[in-house]
CSV table of C-alpha atoms in Angstrom, one decimal:
chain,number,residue,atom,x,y,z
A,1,UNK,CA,39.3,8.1,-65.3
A,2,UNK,CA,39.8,6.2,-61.9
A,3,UNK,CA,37.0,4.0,-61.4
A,4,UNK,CA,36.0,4.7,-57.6
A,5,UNK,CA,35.8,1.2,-55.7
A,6,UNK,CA,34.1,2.4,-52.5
A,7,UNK,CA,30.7,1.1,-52.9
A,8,UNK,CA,29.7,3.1,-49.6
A,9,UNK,CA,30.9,6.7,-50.3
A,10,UNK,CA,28.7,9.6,-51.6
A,11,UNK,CA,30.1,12.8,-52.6
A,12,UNK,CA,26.7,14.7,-50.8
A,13,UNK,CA,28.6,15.1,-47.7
A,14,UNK,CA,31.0,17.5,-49.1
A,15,UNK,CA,28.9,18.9,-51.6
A,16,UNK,CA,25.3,18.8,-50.8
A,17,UNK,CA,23.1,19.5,-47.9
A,18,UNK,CA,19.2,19.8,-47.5
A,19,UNK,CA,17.3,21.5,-44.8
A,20,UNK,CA,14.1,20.4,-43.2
A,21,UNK,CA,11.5,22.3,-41.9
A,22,UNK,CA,12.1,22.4,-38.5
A,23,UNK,CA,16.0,23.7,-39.5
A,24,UNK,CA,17.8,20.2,-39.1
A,25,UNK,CA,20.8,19.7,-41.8
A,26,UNK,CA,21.1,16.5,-43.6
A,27,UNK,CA,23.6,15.9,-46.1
A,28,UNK,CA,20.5,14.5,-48.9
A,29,UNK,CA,16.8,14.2,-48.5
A,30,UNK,CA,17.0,10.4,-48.3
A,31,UNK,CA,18.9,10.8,-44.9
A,32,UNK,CA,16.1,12.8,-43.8
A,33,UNK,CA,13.6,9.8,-44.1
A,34,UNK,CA,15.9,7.1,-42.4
A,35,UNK,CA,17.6,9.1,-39.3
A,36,UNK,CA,15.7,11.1,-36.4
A,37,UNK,CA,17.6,13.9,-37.0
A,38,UNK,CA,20.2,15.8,-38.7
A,39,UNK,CA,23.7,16.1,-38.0
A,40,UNK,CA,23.0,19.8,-36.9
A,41,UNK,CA,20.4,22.4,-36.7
A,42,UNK,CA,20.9,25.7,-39.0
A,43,UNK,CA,19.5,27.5,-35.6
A,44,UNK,CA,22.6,26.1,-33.9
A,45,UNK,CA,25.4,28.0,-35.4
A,46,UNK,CA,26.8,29.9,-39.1
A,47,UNK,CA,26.5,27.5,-41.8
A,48,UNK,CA,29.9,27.6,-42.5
A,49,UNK,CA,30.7,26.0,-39.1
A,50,UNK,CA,28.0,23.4,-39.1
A,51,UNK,CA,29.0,22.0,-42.1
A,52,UNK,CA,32.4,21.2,-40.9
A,53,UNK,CA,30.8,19.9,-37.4
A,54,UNK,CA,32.0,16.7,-36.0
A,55,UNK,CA,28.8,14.8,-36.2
A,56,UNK,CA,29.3,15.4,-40.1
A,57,UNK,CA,32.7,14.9,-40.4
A,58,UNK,CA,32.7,11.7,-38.3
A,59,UNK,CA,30.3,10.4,-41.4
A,60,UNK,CA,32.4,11.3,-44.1
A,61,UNK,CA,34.9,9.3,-42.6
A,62,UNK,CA,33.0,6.4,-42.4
A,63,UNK,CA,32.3,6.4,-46.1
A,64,UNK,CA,36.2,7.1,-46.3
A,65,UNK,CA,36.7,3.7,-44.3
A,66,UNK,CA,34.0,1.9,-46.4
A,67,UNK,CA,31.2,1.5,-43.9
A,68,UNK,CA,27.8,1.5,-44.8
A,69,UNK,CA,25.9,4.6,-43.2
A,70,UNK,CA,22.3,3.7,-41.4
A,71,UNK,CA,20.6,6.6,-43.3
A,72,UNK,CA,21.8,5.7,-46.7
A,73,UNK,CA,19.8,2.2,-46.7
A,74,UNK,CA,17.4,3.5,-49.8
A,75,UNK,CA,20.3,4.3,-51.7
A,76,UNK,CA,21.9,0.7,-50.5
A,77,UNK,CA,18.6,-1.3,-51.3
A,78,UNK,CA,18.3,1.0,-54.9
A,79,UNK,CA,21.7,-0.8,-55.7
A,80,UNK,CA,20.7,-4.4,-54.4
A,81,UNK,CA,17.8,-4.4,-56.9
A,82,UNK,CA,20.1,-3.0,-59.7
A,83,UNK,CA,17.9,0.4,-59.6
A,84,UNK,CA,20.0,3.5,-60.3
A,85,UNK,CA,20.5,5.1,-57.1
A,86,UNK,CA,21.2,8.6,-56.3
A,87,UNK,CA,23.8,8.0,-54.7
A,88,UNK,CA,25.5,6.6,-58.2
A,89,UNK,CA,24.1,9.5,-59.8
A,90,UNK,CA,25.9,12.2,-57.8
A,91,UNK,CA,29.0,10.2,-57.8
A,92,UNK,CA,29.1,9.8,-61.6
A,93,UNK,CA,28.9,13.5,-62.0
A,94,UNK,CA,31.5,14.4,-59.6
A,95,UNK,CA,34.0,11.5,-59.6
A,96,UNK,CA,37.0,13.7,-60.3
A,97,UNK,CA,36.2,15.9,-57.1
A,98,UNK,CA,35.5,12.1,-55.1
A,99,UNK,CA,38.4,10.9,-56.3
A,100,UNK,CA,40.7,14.1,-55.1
A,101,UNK,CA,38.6,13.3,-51.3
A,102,UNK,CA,39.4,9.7,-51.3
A,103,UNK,CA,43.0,10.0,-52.0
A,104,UNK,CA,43.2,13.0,-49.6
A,105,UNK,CA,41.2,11.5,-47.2
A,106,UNK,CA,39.5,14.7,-46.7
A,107,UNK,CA,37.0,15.0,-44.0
A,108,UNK,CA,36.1,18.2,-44.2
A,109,UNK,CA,34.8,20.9,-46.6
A,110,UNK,CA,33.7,24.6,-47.2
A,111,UNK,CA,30.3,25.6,-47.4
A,112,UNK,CA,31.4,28.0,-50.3
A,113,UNK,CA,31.9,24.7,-52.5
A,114,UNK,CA,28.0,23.1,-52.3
A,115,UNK,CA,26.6,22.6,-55.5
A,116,UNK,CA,23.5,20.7,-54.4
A,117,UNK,CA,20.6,22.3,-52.2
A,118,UNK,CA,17.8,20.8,-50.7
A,119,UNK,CA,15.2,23.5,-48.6
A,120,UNK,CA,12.6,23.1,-46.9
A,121,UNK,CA,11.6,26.2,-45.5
A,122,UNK,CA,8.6,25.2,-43.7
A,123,UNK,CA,5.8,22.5,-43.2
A,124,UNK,CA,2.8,24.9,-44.1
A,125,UNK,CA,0.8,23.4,-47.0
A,126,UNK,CA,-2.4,23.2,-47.9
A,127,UNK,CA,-2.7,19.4,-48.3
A,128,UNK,CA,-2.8,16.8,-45.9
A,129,UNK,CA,-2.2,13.3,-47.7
A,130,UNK,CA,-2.8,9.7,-46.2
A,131,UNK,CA,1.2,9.3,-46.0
A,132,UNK,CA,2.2,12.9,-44.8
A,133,UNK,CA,2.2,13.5,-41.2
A,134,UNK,CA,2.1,17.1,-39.2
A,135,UNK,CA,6.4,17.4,-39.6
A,136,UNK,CA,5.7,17.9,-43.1
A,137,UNK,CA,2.5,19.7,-43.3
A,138,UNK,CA,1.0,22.1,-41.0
A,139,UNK,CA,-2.5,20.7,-42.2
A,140,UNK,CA,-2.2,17.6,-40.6
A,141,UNK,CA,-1.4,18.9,-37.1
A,142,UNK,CA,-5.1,18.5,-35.6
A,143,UNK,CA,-5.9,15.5,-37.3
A,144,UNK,CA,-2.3,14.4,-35.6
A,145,UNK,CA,-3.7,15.5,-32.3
A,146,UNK,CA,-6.7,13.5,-32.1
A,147,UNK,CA,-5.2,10.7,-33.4
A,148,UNK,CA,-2.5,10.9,-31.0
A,149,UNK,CA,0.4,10.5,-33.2
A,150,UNK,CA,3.4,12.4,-32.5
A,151,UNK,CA,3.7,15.5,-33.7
A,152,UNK,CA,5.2,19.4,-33.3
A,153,UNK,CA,5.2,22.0,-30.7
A,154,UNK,CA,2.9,24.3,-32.7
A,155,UNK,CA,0.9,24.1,-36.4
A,156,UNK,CA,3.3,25.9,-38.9
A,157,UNK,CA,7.5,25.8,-38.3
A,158,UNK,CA,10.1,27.2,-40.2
A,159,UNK,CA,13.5,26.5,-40.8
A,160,UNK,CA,14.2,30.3,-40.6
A,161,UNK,CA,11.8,31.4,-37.6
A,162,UNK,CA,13.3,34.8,-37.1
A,163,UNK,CA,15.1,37.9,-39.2
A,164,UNK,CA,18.9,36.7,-37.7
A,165,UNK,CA,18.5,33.3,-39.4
A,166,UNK,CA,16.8,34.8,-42.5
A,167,UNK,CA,19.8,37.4,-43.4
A,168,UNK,CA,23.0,34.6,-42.9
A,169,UNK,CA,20.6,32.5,-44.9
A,170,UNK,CA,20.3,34.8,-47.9
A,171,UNK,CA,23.4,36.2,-47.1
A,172,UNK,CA,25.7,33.2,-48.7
A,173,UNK,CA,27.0,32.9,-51.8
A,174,UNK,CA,25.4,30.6,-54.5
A,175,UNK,CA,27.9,30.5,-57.3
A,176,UNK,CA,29.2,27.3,-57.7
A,177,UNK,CA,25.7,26.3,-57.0
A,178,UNK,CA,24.4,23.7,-59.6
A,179,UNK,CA,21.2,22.7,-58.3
A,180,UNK,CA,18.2,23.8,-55.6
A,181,UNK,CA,15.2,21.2,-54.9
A,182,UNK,CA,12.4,23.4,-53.3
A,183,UNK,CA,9.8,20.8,-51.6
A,184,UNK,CA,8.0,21.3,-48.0
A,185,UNK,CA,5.6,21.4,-46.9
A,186,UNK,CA,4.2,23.0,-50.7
A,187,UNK,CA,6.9,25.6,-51.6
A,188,UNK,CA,4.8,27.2,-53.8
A,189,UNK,CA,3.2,28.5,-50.6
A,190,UNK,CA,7.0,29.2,-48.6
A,191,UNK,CA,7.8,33.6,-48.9
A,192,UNK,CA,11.6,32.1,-48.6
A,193,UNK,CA,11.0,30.4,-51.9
A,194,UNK,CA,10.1,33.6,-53.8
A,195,UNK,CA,13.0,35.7,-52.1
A,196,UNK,CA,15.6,33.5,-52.6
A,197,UNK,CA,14.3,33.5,-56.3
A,198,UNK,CA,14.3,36.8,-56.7
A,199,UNK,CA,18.0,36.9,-54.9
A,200,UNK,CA,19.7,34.5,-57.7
A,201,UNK,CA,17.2,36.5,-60.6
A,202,UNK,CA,19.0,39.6,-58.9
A,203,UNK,CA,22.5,38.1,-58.8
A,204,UNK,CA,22.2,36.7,-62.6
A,205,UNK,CA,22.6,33.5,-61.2
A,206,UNK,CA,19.7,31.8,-63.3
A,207,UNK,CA,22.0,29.2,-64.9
A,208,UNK,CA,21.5,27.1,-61.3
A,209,UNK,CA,19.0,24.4,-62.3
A,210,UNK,CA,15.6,24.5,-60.0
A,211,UNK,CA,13.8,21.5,-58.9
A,212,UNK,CA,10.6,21.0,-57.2
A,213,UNK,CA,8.4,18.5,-55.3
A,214,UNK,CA,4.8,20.4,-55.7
A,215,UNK,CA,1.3,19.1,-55.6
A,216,UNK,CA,1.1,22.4,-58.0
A,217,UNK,CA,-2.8,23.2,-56.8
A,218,UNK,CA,-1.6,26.3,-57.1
A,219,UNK,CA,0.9,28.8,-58.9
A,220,UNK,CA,0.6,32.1,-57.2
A,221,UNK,CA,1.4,33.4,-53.6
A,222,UNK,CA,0.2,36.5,-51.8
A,223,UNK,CA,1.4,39.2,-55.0
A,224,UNK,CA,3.8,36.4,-56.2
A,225,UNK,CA,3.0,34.6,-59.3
A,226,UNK,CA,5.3,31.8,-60.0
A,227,UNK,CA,4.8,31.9,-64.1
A,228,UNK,CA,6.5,35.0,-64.3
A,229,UNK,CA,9.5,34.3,-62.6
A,230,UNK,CA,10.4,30.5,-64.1
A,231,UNK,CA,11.3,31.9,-67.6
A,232,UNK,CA,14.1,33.4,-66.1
A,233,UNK,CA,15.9,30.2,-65.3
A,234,UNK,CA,17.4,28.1,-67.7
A,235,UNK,CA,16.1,24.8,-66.7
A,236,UNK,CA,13.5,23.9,-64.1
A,237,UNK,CA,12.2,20.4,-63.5
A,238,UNK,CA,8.7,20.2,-61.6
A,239,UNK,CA,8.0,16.9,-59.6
A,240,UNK,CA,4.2,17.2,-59.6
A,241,UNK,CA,2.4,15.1,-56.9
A,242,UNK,CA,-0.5,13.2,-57.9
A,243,UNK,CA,-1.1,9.5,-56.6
A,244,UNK,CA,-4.4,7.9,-57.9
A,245,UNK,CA,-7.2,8.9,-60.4
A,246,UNK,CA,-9.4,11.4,-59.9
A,247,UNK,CA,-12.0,9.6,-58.0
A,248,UNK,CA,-9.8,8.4,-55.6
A,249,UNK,CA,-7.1,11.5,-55.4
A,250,UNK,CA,-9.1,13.8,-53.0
A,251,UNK,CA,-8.7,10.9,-50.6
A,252,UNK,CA,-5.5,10.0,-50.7
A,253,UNK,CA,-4.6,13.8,-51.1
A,254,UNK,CA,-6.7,15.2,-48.7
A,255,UNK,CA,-8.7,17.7,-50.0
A,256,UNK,CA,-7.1,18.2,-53.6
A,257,UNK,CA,-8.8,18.7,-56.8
A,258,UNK,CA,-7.2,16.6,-59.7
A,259,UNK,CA,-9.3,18.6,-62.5
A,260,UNK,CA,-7.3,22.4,-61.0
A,261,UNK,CA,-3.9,20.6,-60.6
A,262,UNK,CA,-4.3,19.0,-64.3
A,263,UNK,CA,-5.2,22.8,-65.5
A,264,UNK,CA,-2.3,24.1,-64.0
A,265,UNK,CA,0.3,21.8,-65.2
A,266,UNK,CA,-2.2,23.0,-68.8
A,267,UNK,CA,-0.6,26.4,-67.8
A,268,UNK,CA,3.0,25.4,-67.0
A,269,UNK,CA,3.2,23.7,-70.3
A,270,UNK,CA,1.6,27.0,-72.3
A,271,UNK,CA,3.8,29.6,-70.4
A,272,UNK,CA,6.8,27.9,-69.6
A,273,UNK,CA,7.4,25.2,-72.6
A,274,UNK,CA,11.2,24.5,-71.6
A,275,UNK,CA,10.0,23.7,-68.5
A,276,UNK,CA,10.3,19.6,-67.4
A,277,UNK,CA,7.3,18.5,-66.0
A,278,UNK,CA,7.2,14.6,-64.3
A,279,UNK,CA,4.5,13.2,-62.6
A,280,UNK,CA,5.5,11.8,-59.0
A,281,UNK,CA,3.6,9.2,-57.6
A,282,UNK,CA,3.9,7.9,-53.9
A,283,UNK,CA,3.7,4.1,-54.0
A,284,UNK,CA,1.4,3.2,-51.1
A,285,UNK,CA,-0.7,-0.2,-50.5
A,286,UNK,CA,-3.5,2.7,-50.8
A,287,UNK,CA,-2.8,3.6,-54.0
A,288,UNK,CA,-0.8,0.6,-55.8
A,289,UNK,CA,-3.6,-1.4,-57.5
A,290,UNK,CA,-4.6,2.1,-59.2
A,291,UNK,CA,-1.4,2.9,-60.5
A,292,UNK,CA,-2.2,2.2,-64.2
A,293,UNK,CA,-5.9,3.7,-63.8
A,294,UNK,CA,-3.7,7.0,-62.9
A,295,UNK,CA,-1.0,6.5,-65.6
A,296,UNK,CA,-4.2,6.5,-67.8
A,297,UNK,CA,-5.9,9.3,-67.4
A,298,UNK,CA,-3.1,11.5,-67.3
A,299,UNK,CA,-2.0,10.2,-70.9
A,300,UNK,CA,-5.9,11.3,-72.1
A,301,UNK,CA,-5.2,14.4,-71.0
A,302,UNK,CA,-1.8,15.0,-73.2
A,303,UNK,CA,0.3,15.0,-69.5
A,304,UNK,CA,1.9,12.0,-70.2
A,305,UNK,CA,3.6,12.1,-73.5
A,306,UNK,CA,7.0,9.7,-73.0
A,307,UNK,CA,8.2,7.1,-71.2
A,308,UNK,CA,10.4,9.2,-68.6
A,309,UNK,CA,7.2,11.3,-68.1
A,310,UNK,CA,6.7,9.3,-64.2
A,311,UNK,CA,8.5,8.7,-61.2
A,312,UNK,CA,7.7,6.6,-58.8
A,313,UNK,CA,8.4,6.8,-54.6
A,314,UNK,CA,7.7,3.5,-52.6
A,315,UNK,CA,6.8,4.4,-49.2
A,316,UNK,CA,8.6,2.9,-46.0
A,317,UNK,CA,7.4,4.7,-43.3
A,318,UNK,CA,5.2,4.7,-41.8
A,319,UNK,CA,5.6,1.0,-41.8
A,320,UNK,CA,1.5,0.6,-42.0
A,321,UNK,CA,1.7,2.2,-45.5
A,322,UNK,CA,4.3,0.5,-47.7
A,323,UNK,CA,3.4,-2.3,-49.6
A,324,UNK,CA,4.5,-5.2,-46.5
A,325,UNK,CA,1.0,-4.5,-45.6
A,326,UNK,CA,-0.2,-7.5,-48.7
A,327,UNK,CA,0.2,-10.6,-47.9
A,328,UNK,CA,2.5,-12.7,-50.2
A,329,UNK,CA,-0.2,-13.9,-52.6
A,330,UNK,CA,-1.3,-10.2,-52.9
A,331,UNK,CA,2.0,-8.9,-53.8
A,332,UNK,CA,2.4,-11.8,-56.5
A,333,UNK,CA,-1.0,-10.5,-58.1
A,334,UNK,CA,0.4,-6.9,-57.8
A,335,UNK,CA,3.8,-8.0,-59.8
A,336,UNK,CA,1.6,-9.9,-62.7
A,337,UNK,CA,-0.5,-7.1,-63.1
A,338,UNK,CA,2.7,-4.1,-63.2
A,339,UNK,CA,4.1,-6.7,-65.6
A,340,UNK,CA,0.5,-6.8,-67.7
A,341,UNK,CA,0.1,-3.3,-67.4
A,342,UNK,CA,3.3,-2.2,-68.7
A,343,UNK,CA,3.2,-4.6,-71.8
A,344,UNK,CA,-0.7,-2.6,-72.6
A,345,UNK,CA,1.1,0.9,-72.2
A,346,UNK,CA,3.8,-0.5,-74.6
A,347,UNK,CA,1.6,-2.0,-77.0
A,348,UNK,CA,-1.2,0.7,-77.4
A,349,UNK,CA,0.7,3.7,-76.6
A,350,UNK,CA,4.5,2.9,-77.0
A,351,UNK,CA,5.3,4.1,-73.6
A,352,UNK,CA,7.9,1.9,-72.0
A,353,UNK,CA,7.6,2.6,-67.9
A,354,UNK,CA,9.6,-0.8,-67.1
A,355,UNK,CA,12.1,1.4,-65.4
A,356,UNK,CA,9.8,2.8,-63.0
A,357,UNK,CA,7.1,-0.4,-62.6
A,358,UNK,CA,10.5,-2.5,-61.5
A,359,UNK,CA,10.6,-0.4,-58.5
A,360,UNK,CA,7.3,-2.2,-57.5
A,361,UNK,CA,7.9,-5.8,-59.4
A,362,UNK,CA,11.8,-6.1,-57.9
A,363,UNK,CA,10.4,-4.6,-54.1
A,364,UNK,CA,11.9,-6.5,-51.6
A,365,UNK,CA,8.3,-7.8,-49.9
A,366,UNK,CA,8.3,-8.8,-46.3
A,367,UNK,CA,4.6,-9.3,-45.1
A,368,UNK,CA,4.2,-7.7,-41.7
A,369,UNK,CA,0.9,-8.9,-40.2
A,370,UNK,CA,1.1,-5.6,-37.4
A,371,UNK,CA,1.7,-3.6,-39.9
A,372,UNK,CA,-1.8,-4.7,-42.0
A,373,UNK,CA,-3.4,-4.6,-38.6
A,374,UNK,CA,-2.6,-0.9,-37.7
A,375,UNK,CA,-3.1,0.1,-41.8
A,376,UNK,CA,-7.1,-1.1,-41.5
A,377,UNK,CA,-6.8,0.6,-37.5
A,378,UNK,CA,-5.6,3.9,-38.6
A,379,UNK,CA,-7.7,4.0,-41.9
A,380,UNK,CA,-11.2,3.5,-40.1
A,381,UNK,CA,-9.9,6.1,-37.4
A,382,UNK,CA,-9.0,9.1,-40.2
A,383,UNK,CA,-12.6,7.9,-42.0
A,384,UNK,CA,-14.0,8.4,-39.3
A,385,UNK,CA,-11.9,12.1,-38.3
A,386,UNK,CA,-12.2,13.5,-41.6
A,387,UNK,CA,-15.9,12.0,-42.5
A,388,UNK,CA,-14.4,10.2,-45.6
A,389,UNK,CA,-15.3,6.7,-47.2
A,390,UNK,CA,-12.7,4.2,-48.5
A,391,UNK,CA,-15.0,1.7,-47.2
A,392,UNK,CA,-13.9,-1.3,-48.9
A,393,UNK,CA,-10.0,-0.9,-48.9
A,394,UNK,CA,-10.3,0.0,-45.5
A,395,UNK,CA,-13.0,-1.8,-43.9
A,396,UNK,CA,-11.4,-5.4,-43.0
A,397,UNK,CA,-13.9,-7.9,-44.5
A,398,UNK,CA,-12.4,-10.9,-46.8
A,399,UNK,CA,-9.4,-10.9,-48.9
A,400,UNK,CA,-11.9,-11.4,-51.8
A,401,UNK,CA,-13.9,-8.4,-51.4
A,402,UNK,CA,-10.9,-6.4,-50.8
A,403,UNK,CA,-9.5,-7.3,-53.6
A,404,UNK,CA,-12.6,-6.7,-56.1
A,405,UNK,CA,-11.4,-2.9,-55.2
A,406,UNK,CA,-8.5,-2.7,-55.2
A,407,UNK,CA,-7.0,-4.5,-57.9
A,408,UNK,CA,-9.0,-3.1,-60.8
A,409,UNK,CA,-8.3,-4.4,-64.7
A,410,UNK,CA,-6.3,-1.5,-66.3
């Protein structure tokens, strides 16, 4: 097989797309994060149009000419650092298909022939985390106002706001689907979620994997109840949300309860054994030192049982979040202590997570002193909003002090 020498193409163009909330189309999630919007709106036209729209087509070719595409910078930096991206990924399992577009130079494609789907039906959840922001979930949207950060027209939106866009929607055809990622918002909360399950269950299409990005707090919706619908489908993976132990999580993941999500990934395990369950943690400068502490706790409780059991999400934006916000000496603790850490989880419980701590320990730090400013600004003002304490993270005193909290011994 032709090995494909184009170190900017990605076959998600032709073959993928992912919907937000508000009804823009992307052609993967990562896009999502790094442009303003998508190259169309599902509200805008059929789907089978939009996805052979200029905006898109004038990207494919770009990857056809070997540029590098703005959005697909994660991907980009992934490779720089020698990190599998997904980009790699999705092009290692469909190289035959690239390899027909290349030497075609195909810009265009059929709807018919996507085989990876992203939704995101709508920003209501239940949650509203430190990182999120009102786009993603409806809780934030008065915390959003006060703060004056920008923010949407109205508290909940959905991609499919009315019964037109709702019957072409679940009107396509999913065969040569492979793969749908459900996130939000929560999807476990999103009535599209359920129906479009029950549509493939209907259509014997269970053989499509499912994937999901849930902070799992809970596993039933309206008369809904998700346990008895998963053992239809042949393989389900769940990306389960949690970022920092207990004590710390209902901050960070404003207003969750760590010991009801633990119980229900208890459940998951007990009524749907073939189901893959990983633990996905947002990297933050909120959450970083605490890490291990997290890694921990969930191995007590039987939740982490292998190495591949994690994965972990740095954050870039906002800007105030991501780890630029330590200073150079800070992030040089940070690396010793992911490099300590990981040689305690190998030695006492044979768990290798080298794979996801490099993510942290290869980062590509750039201290940004605004950025630190406006992280200690912003925490102080949500402390003060949602009558929280993180009082000596985010209370600027010394360096010292700070760091007697925040970079705990594993």
């Amino acid at each position: 097989m032709e090995t494909i020498k184009n170190k900017t193409i990605c076959v998600l163009p032709w073959l993928g797309i992912t919907m937000a909330p508000n009804g823009d189309l992307f052609p993967c999630c990562h896009a999502m994060v790094f442009s303003p919007q998508g190259f169309a709106n599902i509200k805008e036209d059929s789907l089978d149009l939009l996805y052979n729209k200029k905006s898109l087509q004038d990207i494919r070719q770009q990857m056809l000419s070997g540029e590098k595409i703005d959005f697909c910078k994660k991907c980009y930096d992934d490779e720089d650092k020698n990190v599998p991206s997904l980009r790699e990924n999705v092009n290692a399992a469909n190289q035959d298909f690239l390899n027909e577009v290349i030497t075609n130079d195909n810009v265009t494609s059929d709807i018919k022939q996507i085989q990876y789907r992203d939704y995101r039906f709508s920003n209501l959840c239940n949650l509203k985390c430190r990182t999120c922001n009102a786009e993603s979930s409806s809780s934030w949207y008065q915390d959003a106002k006060k703060l004056n950060l920008n923010t949407n027209s109205k508290v909940i939106i959905n991609a499919l706001e009315n019964k037109t866009l709702q019957g072409s929607f679940f009107d396509q055809d999913f065969k040569n689907t492979k793969e749908i990622y459900f996130a939000g918002g929560e999807p476990l909360l999103h009535e599209e979620h359920y129906r479009l399950l029950h549509k493939l269950i209907g259509e014997n299409l269970t053989a499509i994997t499912l994937r999901y990005s849930t902070n799992l707090t809970t596993l039933k919706y309206l008369n809904e109840n998700v346990l008895k619908l998963w053992p239809s489908f042949k393989r389900i993976d769940l990306l389960v949300s949690l970022d920092a132990p207990s004590e710390l999580s209902s901050i960070i993941r404003y207003p969750s309860n760590q010991t009801k999500i633990i119980k229900n990934l208890k459940l998951v395990k007990l009524f749907c054994p073939s189901i893959k369950t990983r633990i996905a943690i947002t990297i933050s400068c909120l959450n970083v030192f605490h890490v291990s502490h997290l890694i921990l706790e969930l191995i007590k409780h039987q939740i982490i049982i292998s190495s591949d059991d994690i994965e972990l999400s740095l954050v870039y934006n906002p800007s105030y979040y991501s780890l630029d916000v330590l200073s150079t000496s800070e992030f040089t603790l940070l690396k010793d202590k992911m490099i300590n850490d990981d040689k305690i989880f190998l030695e006492n419980f044979h768990l290798d997570f080298r794979h996801e701590f490099k993510k942290i320990i290869q980062y590509n730090h750039q201290p940004k002193l605004k950025s630190r400013r406006d992280f200690f600004e912003t925490g102080k003002k949500i402390n003060t909003l949602r009558k929280e304490s993180y009082e000596l993270l985010l209370n600027e005193t010394t360096d010292e002090e700070l760091f007697k909290f925040i970079c705990p011994q594993i």
